Amino acid sequence: MVNEQSIAGKIKNHFNFWNITKYLFIILLLIFLVYPLFAIIFRSFYNTEGEFTMKFYKTFFTKAYYYRTLINSLKVSVLTTVLSVAVGVPLAYITSRFNVFGKKLINLLIIMSLMSPPFIGAYSWIMLLGRNGFITNLFEKIGITMPPIYGFGGIIMVFTLKLFPYVYLYVSGAMSSIDRSLEEAAENLGSSKLRRVFTVTIPVIMPTLAAGAIMVFMSSLADFGTPMLIGEGYKVLPVLVYEEYMSEMGGNANMAGALSVVIVFCSTAVLLIQKYVISRKNYVMTAMRPPIIEKLSMAKRILLTAICMFVAFVAFLPQIVVVITSFVKTSGPIFVKGFSLESYEKIFYKLSKNITNTFTFSIIAIAIIIVAGMLLSYLIVKRKSKINSFLDLLIMFPYVIPGAVLGICMLVAFNKPPIILSGSAAILIIAYVIRKMPYTIRSSSALLYQIEPSIEEASINLGVSPMKTFFKITARMMAPGVLSGAILSWITTINELSSSIMLYSGKTATISVAIYTEVVRSSFGTAAALASILTITTILSLLLFNWVSKGKVSVI
């Protein structure tokens, strides 16, 4: 009887803990996510005198200066997605189905190209193909004029090379796990290899392909840095949001709010359409017989390897450029002959605070993300309820909020009592946690689905309290998933620009903000040195992650 009461008491405490945890996170998300979002929506419907008005939306939809930016954004996002699929799917098919050389190197280069921020890619391509770029000058010497990197074409090129890895990584994983009996059945019915790819392979992996494509679409729609640096006359919505808010001594928060609502609405609509389409085409297979790697003749093997290596190298080229140019001597904004550590000496003397801020804020954010991610993923997967489903929806909502929009939301919400956070380090850390936590939640949840409930039940039956069971058994089993999401959260946090550019103050500026401002000032040497720090940190983080996880966990 005493034993039964003891168990009942433990279970009661367990439920109390999880209930407290659940409601605590809901309150925090309502304060730091829902409230800022509603604050900016509210602001978009009221003028500076506090009167209700629709004039900001009317202005957007009637003036070409405004609505063309939405059209431009959608054109960029759609074309980038199409080209990323056109590059990523064939590349994934080749590396997953044929015995090409250097698959690990190809994968590493492609992952590295994905992990670096897009604005570094934009900066690097300016160095190569800008008006005074290395490749531009090289071709001019032989009488060939290169097309400019600036404008619509440049944005598309940078985005495609930066974002096709999403499609590649998702699709290569899916293609490696297809049950080959499906393709064999089509082959036995007389279907050619090309026809099998389009009628069997691609339809089966369509949910995964759509997931990669939507990541490309959302990323290109939300990005601020690349269009700002190389867009010139071609303006997209995130850039307009930034300019509208920052202009005229504090900016027009009301118009910026209306623009933010439009872009969030578009992102949400695209995500819902994708989910609806995929829900109508769902395939289930055993994957007991994975595809056999086809052995190619030496000539074909070399050719396909060369193609894959070339694409991976071009995608990774921006990181090579920033590291090399960081050691080139400069004279003002111009690179001169010779190498030196001058750029590094400048950044450690003038911008050391930015470097310290980046790693301090990111470490604090990741510590919060790891703890919160483990607890939240357990709530969502193991303690299903309507409230926890709502919690899951709140956590994933930052996927559809561009960083610049989130930054404006938080500034509008927290620049006056009762909570004043604007200009502080806290507002940056909170923004990082909100934006990057979904990575850790998703990877942790994926592993939790694979953990047998009987393991926890056995521990509890042996007299271990449910809470102790979670921290001693379940949490340890979740570690690979938590590590996978945390490393991706860490890399994207140290590279974050969109929200940082809106939220930073003089004392809280980060490396990414410093890179952007240095490029704008034409201080390309110091920008390259700062970008090299991020690149090297990203490479070391990925190598450490690969060593700790023994290569068993993907970063996507």
Short mmCIF file of C-alpha atoms in Angstrom, two decimals, residues 20 24 155 160 194 205 253 302 338 373 376 424 509 511 532:
data_model
loop_
_atom_site.label_atom_id
_atom_site.label_comp_id
_atom_site.label_asym_id
_atom_site.label_seq_id
_atom_site.Cartn_x
_atom_site.Cartn_y
_atom_site.Cartn_z
CA ILE A 20 4.42 23.69 -15.12
CA LEU A 24 5.78 28.27 -18.65
CA ILE A 155 20.64 37.63 -56.77
CA THR A 160 20.88 29.19 -56.21
CA LEU A 194 14.81 7.89 -67.44
CA ILE A 205 10.40 11.21 -52.89
CA ALA A 253 6.94 51.66 -38.19
CA ILE A 302 35.42 10.41 -64.02
CA GLY A 338 51.29 41.15 -51.46
CA GLY A 373 14.52 22.00 -27.01
CA LEU A 376 9.66 20.94 -25.55
CA SER A 424 20.15 45.34 -25.11
CA ALA A 509 26.89 44.69 -32.82
CA ILE A 511 30.34 39.92 -36.66
CA SER A 532 36.94 34.21 -42.49
#
